């Protein structure tokens, strides 16, 4: 039995006459019992027909029954006074022929079953059942994702909102006359009804995998209906401020924009431009390719760079690649292969120049793996992956490789400018020097620099003067033109520019301190003082 009440009968009649399918009738009657939607649509339609046909007045039925009894009594008296005749043929009673009325009703019911719904455009009819569930499951299996649960999402044509609004206005008057208090928001959405029907069917086809409301793995079903695309067009003139062209959208008639316009437009104005109920479509929606998407997985670690001819990221200038590889690519290739990811985003705590080595505990880095088909690796598998990266090249080494959460990623960037970094630089001086000429540098503490954006990065960084602090320095004399300079600085300090002055764009600088031209021959990053990601014992 359908969970409908006597007050629903005129609404059911009106919607069926308008060309609504059985499940859309349930939606408009605010039926929230999921099992009602999972019944075969043909059975639901028959139940609705039986529901609205049972409208006879009980008193009329009693009168008809009494009249029938009188007729039977009269017939009985007549039978007593007349001689008996041959008994009637039993064949006529056992094999009654179908009446013309029954045949017509059967044809009409069949027509209504095959007619495309004026509201859902067939989505809750033949596009919603075991056959569609098999197609969805086959796509998921072919993609070879690893997952425990999935969420089923559905994308509907924007014009369904227009058609639903039209049908709502069609029954709104009836509701008001019957003093039935139903709000538009009480209607069950097509998406909800679709999911109620399909979730169990898809789960069954996938061997009992839980189809839930929130999951890292999403399976998307999209429908289009080119025949009725123009249904929304009148809204562009009646509510023009709701439709703004955007770069990434193929059409201005997005679902959100259409909903916003329908909330704004007056009923009378809507009915002036659009029929109520909606026109009968000749075709159902077209299901597009099923799309699978796994939420990103995040991998973090620290890397060392031992080569002075390796950029951190691919080095492309004027469309031409300058170096054959990069830190990013050497790390990413084995990780992408292990997680079977479609792509990645690489980030790190700062970056070193192509000719700078990164030593010590290394530089923290993180990778966002896009649409990974595999989302979990054991600790042993992560260790093996780390070894694979380290064996692939002598130019880099990775440590502390681990899976982290999206939230933990932010810790790498938190208070980045307050962090400190340590460097060792090989310095050349134009004027010959002695050991005593550089010892005063060891006593300099918390030297504040004004650094105008360096000329070498001006093409990618805004012009500004940035204050940075060199917390401490130490020197080691080599010969009359060379010495090693150790520095502990605020993160973001341009070391090369501090050494050579960058044509006076960094002040003070080492040239001013030593009163001679100086330049940097080699630079190594000794430590990046970020306590993340957590270290993993070897």
mmCIF file of N, CA, C and O in Angstrom, residues 94 137 148 226 257 270 306 314-315 332 350 361 367 409 460 480 496 524:
data_model
loop_
_atom_site.group_PDB
_atom_site.id
_atom_site.type_symbol
_atom_site.label_atom_id
_atom_site.label_comp_id
_atom_site.label_asym_id
_atom_site.label_seq_id
_atom_site.Cartn_x
_atom_site.Cartn_y
_atom_site.Cartn_z
ATOM 1 N N UNK A 94 -17.526 -19.496 -17.330
ATOM 2 C CA UNK A 94 -16.121 -19.863 -17.124
ATOM 3 C C UNK A 94 -15.184 -19.107 -18.058
ATOM 4 O O UNK A 94 -14.037 -18.887 -17.759
ATOM 5 N N UNK A 137 27.962 -0.001 -12.308
ATOM 6 C CA UNK A 137 28.880 -0.948 -11.678
ATOM 7 C C UNK A 137 29.967 -1.393 -12.642
ATOM 8 O O UNK A 137 31.139 -1.531 -12.250
ATOM 9 N N UNK A 148 36.336 1.285 -0.043
ATOM 10 C CA UNK A 148 35.470 0.551 0.878
ATOM 11 C C UNK A 148 34.020 1.013 0.777
ATOM 12 O O UNK A 148 33.088 0.243 0.981
ATOM 13 N N UNK A 226 18.684 17.566 -24.589
ATOM 14 C CA UNK A 226 18.774 18.651 -25.587
ATOM 15 C C UNK A 226 17.414 19.159 -26.062
ATOM 16 O O UNK A 226 17.272 20.350 -26.363
ATOM 17 N N UNK A 257 21.831 29.138 -10.996
ATOM 18 C CA UNK A 257 21.284 30.382 -11.548
ATOM 19 C C UNK A 257 19.788 30.242 -11.833
ATOM 20 O O UNK A 257 19.002 31.163 -11.581
ATOM 21 N N UNK A 270 5.742 34.046 -14.538
ATOM 22 C CA UNK A 270 6.207 32.738 -14.988
ATOM 23 C C UNK A 270 5.174 32.111 -15.930
ATOM 24 O O UNK A 270 5.509 31.631 -17.015
ATOM 25 N N UNK A 306 71.582 16.870 -3.975
ATOM 26 C CA UNK A 306 73.049 16.834 -3.955
ATOM 27 C C UNK A 306 73.674 17.362 -5.232
ATOM 28 O O UNK A 306 74.907 17.340 -5.369
ATOM 29 N N UNK A 314 60.209 21.653 -12.916
ATOM 30 C CA UNK A 314 60.619 21.712 -14.327
ATOM 31 C C UNK A 314 60.959 23.135 -14.752
ATOM 32 O O UNK A 314 60.187 24.063 -14.508
ATOM 33 N N UNK A 315 62.121 23.289 -15.368
ATOM 34 C CA UNK A 315 62.626 24.612 -15.726
ATOM 35 C C UNK A 315 62.353 24.844 -17.210
ATOM 36 O O UNK A 315 63.036 24.298 -18.068
ATOM 37 N N UNK A 332 58.140 12.473 -7.811
ATOM 38 C CA UNK A 332 56.740 12.209 -8.153
ATOM 39 C C UNK A 332 56.527 10.917 -8.944
ATOM 40 O O UNK A 332 55.535 10.220 -8.733
ATOM 41 N N UNK A 350 59.624 26.485 1.098
ATOM 42 C CA UNK A 350 60.644 27.259 0.397
ATOM 43 C C UNK A 350 61.187 26.490 -0.796
ATOM 44 O O UNK A 350 60.749 25.379 -1.091
ATOM 45 N N UNK A 361 68.950 17.528 7.267
ATOM 46 C CA UNK A 361 67.726 16.719 7.343
ATOM 47 C C UNK A 361 66.807 16.907 6.132
ATOM 48 O O UNK A 361 65.773 16.251 6.025
ATOM 49 N N UNK A 367 52.927 16.399 -1.418
ATOM 50 C CA UNK A 367 52.314 16.197 -2.733
ATOM 51 C C UNK A 367 50.831 15.894 -2.576
ATOM 52 O O UNK A 367 50.465 15.059 -1.747
ATOM 53 N N UNK A 409 48.726 19.352 6.056
ATOM 54 C CA UNK A 409 49.501 20.040 5.014
ATOM 55 C C UNK A 409 49.761 21.494 5.373
ATOM 56 O O UNK A 409 50.820 22.039 5.077
ATOM 57 N N UNK A 460 58.700 37.162 -11.669
ATOM 58 C CA UNK A 460 57.655 36.323 -11.056
ATOM 59 C C UNK A 460 57.253 36.772 -9.659
ATOM 60 O O UNK A 460 56.346 36.194 -9.069
ATOM 61 N N UNK A 480 93.430 34.154 0.650
ATOM 62 C CA UNK A 480 93.338 35.618 0.593
ATOM 63 C C UNK A 480 92.135 36.126 -0.187
ATOM 64 O O UNK A 480 91.820 37.318 -0.111
ATOM 65 N N UNK A 496 72.090 35.178 -1.715
ATOM 66 C CA UNK A 496 72.981 35.647 -2.796
ATOM 67 C C UNK A 496 72.999 37.170 -2.860
ATOM 68 O O UNK A 496 74.056 37.795 -3.051
ATOM 69 N N UNK A 524 74.957 26.178 0.033
ATOM 70 C CA UNK A 524 74.274 24.967 0.498
ATOM 71 C C UNK A 524 73.266 25.330 1.576
ATOM 72 O O UNK A 524 73.562 26.148 2.458
#
